[in-house]
Short mmCIF file of C-alpha atoms in Angstrom, two decimals:
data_model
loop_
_atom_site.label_atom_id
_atom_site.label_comp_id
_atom_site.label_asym_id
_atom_site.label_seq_id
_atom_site.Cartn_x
_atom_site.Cartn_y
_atom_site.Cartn_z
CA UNK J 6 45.01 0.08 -23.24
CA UNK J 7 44.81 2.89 -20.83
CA UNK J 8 41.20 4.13 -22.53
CA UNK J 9 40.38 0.42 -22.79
CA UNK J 10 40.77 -0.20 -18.63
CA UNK J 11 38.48 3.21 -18.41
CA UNK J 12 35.96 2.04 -20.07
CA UNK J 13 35.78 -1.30 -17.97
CA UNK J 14 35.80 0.35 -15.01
CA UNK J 15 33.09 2.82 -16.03
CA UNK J 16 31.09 -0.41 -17.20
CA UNK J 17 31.61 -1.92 -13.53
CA UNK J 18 31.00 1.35 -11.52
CA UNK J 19 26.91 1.05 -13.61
CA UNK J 20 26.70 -2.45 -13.52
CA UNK J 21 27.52 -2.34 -9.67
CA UNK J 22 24.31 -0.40 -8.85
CA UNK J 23 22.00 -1.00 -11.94
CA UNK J 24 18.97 -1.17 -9.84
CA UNK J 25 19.11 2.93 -7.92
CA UNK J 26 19.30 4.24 -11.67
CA UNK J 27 16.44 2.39 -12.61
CA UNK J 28 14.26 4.07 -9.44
CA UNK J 29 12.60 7.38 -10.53
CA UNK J 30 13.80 9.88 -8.27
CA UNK J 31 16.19 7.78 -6.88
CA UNK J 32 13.04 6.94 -4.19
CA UNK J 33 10.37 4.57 -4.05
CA UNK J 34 7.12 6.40 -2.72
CA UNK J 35 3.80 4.70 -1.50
CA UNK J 36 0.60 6.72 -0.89
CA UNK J 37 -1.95 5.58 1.22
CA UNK J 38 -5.24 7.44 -0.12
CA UNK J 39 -7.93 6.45 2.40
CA UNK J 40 -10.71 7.60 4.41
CA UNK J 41 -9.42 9.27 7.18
CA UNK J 42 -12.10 11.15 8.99
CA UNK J 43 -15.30 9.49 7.29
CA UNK J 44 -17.84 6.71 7.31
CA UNK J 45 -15.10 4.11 6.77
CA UNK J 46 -12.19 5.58 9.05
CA UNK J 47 -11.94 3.18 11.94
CA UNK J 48 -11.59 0.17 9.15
CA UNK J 49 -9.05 2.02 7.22
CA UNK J 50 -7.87 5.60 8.00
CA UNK J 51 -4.68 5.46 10.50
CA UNK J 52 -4.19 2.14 10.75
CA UNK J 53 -3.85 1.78 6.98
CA UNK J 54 -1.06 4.06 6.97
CA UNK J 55 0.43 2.06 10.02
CA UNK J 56 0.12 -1.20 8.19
CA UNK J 57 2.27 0.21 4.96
CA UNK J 58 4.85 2.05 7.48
CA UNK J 59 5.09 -1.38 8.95
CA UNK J 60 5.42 -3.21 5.79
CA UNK J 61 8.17 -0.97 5.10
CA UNK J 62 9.86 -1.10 8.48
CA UNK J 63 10.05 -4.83 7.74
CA UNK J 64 11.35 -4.68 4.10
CA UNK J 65 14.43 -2.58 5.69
CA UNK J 66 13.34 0.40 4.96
CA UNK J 67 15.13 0.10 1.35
CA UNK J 68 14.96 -1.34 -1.76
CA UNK J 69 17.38 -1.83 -4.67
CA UNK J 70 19.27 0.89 -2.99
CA UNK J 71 16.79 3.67 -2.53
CA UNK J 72 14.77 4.48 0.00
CA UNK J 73 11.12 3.66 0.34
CA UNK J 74 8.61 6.53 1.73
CA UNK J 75 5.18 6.85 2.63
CA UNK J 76 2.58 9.67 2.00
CA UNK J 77 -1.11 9.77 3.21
CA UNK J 78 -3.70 11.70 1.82
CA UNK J 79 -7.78 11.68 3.56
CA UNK J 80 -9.99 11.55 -0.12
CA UNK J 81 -12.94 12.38 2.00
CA UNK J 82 -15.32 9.47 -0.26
CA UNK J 83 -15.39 11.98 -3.28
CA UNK J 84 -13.97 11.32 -6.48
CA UNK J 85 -13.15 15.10 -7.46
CA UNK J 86 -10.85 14.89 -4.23
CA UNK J 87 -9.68 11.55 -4.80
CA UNK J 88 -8.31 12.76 -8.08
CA UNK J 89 -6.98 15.79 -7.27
CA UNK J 90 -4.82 13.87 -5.04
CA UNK J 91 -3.95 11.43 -7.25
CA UNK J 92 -2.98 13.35 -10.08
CA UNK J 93 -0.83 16.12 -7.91
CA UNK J 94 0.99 12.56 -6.34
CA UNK J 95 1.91 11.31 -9.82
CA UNK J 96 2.43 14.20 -11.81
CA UNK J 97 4.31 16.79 -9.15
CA UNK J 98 5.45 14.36 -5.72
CA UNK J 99 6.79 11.78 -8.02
CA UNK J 100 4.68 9.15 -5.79
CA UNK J 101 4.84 5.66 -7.38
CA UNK J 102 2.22 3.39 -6.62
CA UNK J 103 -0.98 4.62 -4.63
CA UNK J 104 -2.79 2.12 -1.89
CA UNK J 105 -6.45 1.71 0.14
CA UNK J 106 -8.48 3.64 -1.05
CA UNK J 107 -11.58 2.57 -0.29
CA UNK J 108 -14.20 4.33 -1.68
CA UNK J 109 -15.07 2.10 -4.55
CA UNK J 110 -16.38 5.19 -6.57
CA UNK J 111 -13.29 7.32 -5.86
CA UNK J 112 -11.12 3.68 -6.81
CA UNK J 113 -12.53 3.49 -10.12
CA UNK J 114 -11.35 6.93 -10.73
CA UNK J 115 -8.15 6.15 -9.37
CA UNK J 116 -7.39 3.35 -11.50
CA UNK J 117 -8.51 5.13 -14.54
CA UNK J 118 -5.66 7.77 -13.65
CA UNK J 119 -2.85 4.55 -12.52
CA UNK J 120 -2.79 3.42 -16.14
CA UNK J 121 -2.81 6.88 -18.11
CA UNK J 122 0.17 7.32 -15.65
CA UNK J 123 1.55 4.17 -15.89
CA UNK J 124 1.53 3.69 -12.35
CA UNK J 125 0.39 0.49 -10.30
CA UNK J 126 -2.57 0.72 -7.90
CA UNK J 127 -2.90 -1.72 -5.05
CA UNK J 128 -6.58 -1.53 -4.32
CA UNK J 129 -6.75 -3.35 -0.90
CA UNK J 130 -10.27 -1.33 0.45
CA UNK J 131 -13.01 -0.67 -2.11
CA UNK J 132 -15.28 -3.83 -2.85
CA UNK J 133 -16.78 -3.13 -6.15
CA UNK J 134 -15.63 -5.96 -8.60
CA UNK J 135 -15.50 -4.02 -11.92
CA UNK J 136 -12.03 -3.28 -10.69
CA UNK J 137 -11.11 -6.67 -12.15
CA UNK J 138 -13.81 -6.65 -14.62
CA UNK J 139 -14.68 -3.74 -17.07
CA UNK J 140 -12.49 -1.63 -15.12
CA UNK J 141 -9.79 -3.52 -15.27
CA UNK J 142 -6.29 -2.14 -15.87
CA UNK J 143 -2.75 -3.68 -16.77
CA UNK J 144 -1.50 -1.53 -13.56
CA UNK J 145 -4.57 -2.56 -11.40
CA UNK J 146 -4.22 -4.90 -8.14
CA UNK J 147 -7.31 -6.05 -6.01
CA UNK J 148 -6.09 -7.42 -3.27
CA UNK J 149 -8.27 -7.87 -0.30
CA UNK J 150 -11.59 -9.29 -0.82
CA UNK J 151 -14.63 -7.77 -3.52
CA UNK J 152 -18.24 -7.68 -3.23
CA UNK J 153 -18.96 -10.98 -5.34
CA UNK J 154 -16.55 -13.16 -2.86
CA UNK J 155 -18.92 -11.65 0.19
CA UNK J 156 -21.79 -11.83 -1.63
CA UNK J 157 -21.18 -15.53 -2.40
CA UNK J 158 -19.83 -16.19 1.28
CA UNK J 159 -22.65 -14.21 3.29
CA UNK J 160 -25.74 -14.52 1.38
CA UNK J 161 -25.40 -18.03 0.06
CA UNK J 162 -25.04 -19.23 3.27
CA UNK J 163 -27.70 -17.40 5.15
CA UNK J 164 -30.22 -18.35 2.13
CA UNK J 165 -29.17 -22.24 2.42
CA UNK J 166 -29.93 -21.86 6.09
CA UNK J 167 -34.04 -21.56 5.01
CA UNK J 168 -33.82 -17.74 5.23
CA UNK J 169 -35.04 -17.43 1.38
CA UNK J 170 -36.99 -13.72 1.09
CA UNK J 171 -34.90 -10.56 1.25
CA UNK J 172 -35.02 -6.76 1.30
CA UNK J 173 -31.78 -4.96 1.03
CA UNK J 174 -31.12 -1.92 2.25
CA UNK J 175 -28.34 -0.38 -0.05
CA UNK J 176 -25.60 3.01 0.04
CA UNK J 177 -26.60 4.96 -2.85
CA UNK J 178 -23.47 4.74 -4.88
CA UNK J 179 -21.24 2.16 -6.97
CA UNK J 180 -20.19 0.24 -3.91
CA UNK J 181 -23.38 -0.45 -2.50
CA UNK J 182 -25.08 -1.01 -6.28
CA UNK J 183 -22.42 -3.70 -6.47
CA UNK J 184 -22.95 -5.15 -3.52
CA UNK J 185 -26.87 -5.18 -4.23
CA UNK J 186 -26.96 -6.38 -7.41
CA UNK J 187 -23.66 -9.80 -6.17
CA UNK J 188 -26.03 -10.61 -3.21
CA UNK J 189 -29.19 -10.40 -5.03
CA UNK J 190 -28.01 -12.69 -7.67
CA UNK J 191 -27.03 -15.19 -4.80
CA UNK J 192 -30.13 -15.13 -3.36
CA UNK J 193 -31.77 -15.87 -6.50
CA UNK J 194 -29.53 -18.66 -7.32
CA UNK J 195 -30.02 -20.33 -4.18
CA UNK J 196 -34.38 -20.64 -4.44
CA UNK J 197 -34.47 -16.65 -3.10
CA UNK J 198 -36.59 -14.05 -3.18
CA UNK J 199 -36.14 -10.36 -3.27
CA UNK J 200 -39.11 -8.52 -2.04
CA UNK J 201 -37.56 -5.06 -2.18
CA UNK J 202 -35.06 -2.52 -1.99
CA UNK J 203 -33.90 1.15 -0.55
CA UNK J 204 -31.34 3.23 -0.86
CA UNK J 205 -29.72 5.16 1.15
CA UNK J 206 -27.30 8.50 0.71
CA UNK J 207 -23.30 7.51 2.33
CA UNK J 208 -23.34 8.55 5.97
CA UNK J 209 -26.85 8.60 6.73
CA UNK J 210 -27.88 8.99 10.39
CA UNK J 211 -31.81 8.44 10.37
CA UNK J 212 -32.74 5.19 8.28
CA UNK J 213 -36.50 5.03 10.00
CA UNK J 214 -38.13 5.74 6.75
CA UNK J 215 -35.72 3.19 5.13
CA UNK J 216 -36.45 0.35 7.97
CA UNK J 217 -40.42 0.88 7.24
CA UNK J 218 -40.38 -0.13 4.26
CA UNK J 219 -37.98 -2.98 4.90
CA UNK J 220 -40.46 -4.00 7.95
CA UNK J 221 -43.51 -3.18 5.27
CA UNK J 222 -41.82 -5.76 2.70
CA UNK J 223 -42.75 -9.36 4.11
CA UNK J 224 -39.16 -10.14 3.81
CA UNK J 225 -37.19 -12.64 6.49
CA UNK J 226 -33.83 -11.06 5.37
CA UNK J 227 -32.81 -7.82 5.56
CA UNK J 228 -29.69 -6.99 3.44
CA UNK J 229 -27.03 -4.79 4.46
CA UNK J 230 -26.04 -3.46 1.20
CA UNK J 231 -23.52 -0.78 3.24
CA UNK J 232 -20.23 -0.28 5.62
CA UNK J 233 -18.76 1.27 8.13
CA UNK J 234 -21.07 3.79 10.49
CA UNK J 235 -23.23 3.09 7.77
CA UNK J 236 -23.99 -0.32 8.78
CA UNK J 237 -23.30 0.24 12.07
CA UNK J 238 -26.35 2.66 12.26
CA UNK J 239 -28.74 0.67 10.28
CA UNK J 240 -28.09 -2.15 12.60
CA UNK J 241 -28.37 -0.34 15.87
CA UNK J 242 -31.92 1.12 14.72
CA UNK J 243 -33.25 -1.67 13.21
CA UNK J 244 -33.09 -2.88 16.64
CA UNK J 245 -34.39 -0.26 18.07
CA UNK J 246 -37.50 0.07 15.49
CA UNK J 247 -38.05 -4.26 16.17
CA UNK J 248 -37.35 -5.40 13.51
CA UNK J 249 -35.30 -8.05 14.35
CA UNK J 250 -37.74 -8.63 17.42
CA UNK J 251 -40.21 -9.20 14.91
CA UNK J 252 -38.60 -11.97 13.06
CA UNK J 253 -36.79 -10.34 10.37
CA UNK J 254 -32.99 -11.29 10.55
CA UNK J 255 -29.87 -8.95 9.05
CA UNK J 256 -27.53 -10.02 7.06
CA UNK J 257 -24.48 -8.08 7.09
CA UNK J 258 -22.86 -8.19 3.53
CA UNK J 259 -19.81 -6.52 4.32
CA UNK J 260 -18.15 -6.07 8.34
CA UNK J 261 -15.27 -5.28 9.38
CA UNK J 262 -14.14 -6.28 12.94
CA UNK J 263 -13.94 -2.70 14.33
CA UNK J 264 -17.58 -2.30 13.70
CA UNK J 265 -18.25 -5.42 15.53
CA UNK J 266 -16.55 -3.41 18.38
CA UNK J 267 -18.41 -0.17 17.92
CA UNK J 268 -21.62 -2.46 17.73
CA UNK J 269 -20.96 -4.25 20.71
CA UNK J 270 -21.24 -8.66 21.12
CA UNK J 271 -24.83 -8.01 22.76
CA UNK J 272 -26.25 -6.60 19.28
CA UNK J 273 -23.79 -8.02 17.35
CA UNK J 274 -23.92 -12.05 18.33
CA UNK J 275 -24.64 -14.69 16.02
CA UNK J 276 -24.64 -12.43 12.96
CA UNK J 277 -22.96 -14.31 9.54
CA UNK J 278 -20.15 -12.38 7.73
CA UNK J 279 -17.21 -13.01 5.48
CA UNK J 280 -13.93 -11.82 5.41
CA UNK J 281 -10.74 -12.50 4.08
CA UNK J 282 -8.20 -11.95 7.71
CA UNK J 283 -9.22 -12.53 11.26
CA UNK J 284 -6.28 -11.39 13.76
CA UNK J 285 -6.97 -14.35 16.14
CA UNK J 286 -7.05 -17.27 13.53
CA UNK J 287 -3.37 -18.79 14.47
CA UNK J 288 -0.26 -18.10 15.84
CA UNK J 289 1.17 -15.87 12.30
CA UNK J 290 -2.10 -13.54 12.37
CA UNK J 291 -1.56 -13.22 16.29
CA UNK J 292 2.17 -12.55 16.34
CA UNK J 293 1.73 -9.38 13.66
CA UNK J 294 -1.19 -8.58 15.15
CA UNK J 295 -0.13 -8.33 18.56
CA UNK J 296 3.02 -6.00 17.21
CA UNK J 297 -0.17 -3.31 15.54
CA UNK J 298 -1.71 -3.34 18.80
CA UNK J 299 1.24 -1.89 20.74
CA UNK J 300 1.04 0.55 17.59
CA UNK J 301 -2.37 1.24 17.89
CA UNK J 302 -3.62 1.66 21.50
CA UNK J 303 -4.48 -1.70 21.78
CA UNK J 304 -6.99 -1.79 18.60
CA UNK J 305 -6.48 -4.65 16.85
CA UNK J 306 -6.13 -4.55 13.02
CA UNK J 307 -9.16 -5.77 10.91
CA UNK J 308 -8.79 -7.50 6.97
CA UNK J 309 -8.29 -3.60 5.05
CA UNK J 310 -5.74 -2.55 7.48
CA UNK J 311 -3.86 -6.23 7.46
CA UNK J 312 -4.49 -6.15 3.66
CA UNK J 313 -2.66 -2.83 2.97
CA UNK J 314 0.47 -4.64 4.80
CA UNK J 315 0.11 -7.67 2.56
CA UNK J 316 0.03 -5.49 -0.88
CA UNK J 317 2.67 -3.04 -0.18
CA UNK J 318 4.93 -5.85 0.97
CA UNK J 319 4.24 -7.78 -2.57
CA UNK J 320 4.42 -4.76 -4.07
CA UNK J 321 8.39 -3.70 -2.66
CA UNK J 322 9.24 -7.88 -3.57
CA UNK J 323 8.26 -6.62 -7.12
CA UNK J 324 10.48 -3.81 -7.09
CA UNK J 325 13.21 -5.47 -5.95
CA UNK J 326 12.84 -8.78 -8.15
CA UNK J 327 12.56 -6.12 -11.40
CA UNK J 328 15.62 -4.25 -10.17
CA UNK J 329 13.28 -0.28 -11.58
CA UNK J 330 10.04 1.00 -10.15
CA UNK J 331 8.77 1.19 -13.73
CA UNK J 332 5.33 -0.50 -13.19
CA UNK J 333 4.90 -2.56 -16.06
CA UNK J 334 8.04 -4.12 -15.59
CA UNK J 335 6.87 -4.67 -11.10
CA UNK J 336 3.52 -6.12 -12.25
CA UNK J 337 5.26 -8.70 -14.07
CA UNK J 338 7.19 -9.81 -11.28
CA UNK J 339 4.46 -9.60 -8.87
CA UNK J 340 2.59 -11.98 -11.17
CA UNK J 341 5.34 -14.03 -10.96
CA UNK J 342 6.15 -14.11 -6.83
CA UNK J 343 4.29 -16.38 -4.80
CA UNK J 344 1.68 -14.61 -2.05
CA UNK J 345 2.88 -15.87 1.23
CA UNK J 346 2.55 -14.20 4.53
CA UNK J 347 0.73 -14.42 7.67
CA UNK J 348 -2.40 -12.95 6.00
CA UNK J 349 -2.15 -14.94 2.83
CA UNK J 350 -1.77 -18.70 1.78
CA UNK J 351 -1.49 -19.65 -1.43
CA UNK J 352 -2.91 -16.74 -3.17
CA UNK J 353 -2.13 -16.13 -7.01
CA UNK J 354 -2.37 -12.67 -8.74
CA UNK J 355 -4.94 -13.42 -11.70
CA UNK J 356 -4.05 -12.00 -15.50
CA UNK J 357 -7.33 -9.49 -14.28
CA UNK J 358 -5.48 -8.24 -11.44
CA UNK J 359 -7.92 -10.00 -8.77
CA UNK J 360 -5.75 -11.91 -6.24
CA UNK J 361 -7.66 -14.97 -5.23
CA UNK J 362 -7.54 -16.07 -2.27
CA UNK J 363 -9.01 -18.06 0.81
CA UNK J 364 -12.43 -16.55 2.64
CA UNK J 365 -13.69 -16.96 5.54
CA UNK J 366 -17.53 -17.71 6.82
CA UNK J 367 -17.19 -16.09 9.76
CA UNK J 368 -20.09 -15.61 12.66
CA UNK J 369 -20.07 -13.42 15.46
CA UNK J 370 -19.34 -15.10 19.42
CA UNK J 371 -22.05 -14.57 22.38
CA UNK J 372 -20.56 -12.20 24.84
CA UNK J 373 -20.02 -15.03 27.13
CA UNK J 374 -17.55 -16.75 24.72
CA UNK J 375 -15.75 -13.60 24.34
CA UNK J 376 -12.39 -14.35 26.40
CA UNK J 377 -10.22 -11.18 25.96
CA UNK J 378 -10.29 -8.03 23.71
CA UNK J 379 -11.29 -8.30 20.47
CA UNK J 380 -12.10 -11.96 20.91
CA UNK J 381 -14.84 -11.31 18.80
CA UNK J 382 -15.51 -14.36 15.63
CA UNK J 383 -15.78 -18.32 15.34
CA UNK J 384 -14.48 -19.74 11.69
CA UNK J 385 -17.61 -21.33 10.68
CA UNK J 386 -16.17 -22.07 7.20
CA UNK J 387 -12.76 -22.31 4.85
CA UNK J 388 -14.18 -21.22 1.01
CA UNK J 389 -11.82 -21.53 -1.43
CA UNK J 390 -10.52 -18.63 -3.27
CA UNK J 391 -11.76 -20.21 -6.62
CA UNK J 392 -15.19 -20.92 -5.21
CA UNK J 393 -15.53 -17.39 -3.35
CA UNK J 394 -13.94 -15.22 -6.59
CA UNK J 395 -16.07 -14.44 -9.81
CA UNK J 396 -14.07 -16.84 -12.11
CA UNK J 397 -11.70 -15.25 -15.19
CA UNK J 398 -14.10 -15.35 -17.81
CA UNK J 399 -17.31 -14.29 -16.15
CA UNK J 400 -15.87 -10.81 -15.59
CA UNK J 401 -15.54 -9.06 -18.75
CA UNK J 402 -11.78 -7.94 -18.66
CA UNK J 403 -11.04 -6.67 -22.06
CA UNK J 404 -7.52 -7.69 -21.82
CA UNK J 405 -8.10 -10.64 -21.02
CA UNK J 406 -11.01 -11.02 -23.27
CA UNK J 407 -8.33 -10.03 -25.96
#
């Protein structure tokens, strides 16, 4: 009898906290690999790693027990660096799940390494779509937007507008290919034509010879195939060179609201984007919003930075539904939870790993309608998340194709 009671109470003392033994470590550890000091660093960089720290402030700082940590890491846009970090995080810091990132080359890399690991990756930054297609991975999440929901936002609307003849100016690497090669389908679809194209190395400061040929083209369209100071930069001087004076009109395929800021309302007005967050859009976006701001000097957060929030958030509900940080056993739950938050409505995590979800055609205010700081977009448009997203069996998953 005596052994018999033992034994029960051993029983109860591991069925009372099941879920701690199940957490490596006994700690649940984010990493926010980002761009830090780079091209893309005021749309991601600090305020990436202030959205997870808040995401985890608001989970309780726990879960299932154990505490919850984050780690940041500046992958500088290379891939060598990327996966240095990535592999010293998994294989010596014991770091769980890895976030942002969003270099799309250094991304692809990343997620490579997330499923010989057997880690999850919540890809919130990079916009290349073979992270739900050919690169797609058991372990993968891509949660914010990708380059074939902007594509279809941005250019099909600009080309429906009459503006039919394009020229893209591109970033010379798998992001801006991507990017290319969505919008230029668009175009095509839609009665376009593409007259040309350039590209351009990442963090470029002179694009004169670029804009020449964009000018020498013909074209009614120029395509911003790029990010970040990237964008910002090509904008600025295609002003400056007259283009736009001359009748050729940019369209922006991918913005994020602080580089409407560094641009400034006067160059930026009227210009056509997408996005998947706007801080200002109701009271939910406004109330977080307003709680990053006192966080971050007053900057308010743009989609990446709100989308890093959103995906380590879904990410801890996963965790704590599964009762182990084991990632096969969190991505089932997360495909199970609904995606609900002030960011997200109705959003579903797709057998690919793409979560689909709402756009938004977005288009830049006059700085007369600008009534406070950061008061920066109009909603133009509402496009559905199955309407923006490449659909399931265009994107050439193998396990899904299996």
């Amino acid at each position: 009898m005596r052994a018999r009671l033992i034994a029960v109470g051993l029983f109860a003392l591991v069925a009372a906290a099941p879920a701690l033994a199940q957490v490596s470590d006994g700690v649940v550890k984010i990493g926010v690999l980002t761009d830090m000091s780079g091209p893309y660093a005021d749309n991601v960089g600090a305020g990436a790693v202030l959205a997870a720290q808040m995401a985890v402030e608001d989970f309780g700082g726990t879960v299932n027990g154990a505490p919850i940590q984050i780690v940041s890491a500046d992958h500088q846009n290379k891939t060598d660096i990327g996966s240095t970090i990535a592999r010293r995080w998994y294989d010596t810091e014991q770091v769980d799940t890895i976030t942002e990132v969003v270099s799309s080359g250094v991304a692809l890399s990343v997620q490579q390494i997330s499923r010989e690991k057997n880690r999850i990756f919540l890809a919130t930054g990079p916009g290349t779509p073979d992270l739900t297609g050919k690169a797609c991975s058991p372990v993968g999440l891509h949660w914010a937007y990708d380059n074939y929901a902007y594509a279809n936002v941005v250019a099909g609307a600009v080309v429906r507008r009459g503006q039919k003849d394009w020229f893209f100016l591109t970033a010379d690497y798998s992001f801006g290919h991507a990017l290319e090669e969505q919008a230029a389908r668009v175009v095509k679809s839609n009665g376009g034509t593409v007259k040309g194209s350039t590209r351009h190395p990442l963090g470029s400061a002179d694009f004169s010879s670029f804009l020449l040929q964009a000018q020498g083209s013909g074209a009614k369209v120029l395509g911003l195939a790029n990010a970040g100071t990237d964008m910002i930069n090509a904008t600025k001087q295609a002003s400056e060179f007259g283009l736009t004076q001359g009748g050729m009109n940019i369209a922006a395929l991918l913005v994020n609201l602080p580089d409407i800021n560094a641009l400034g309302l006067d160059k930026a007005q009227g210009l056509l984007l997408a996005d998947s967050f706007y801080w200002d859009m109701n009271d939910e976006t406004r109330a977080w919003s307003k709680r990053f701001m006192e966080r971050f000097g007053g900057r308010a957060p743009g989609s990446l930075q709100a989308g890093v929030y959103g995906a380590v958030m879904h990410y801890l509900k996963g965790v704590k539904a599964a009762g182990t940080d084991e990632a096969k056993a969190v991505m089932s739950e997360m495909r199970k939870l609904p995606i609900e938050d002030f960011y997200t409505k109705g959003a579903k995590l797709r057998e690919d790993g793409r979560v689909v979800r709402d756009m938004y055609l977005l288009q830049v205010k006059k700085p007369e309608e600008s009534k406070k700081p950061w008061d920066f977009y109009n909603v133009v448009a509402t496009v559905p998340g199955d309407e923006a997203f490449r659909p399931l069996a265009e994107g050439g998953c193998p396990s899904v194709a299996k």
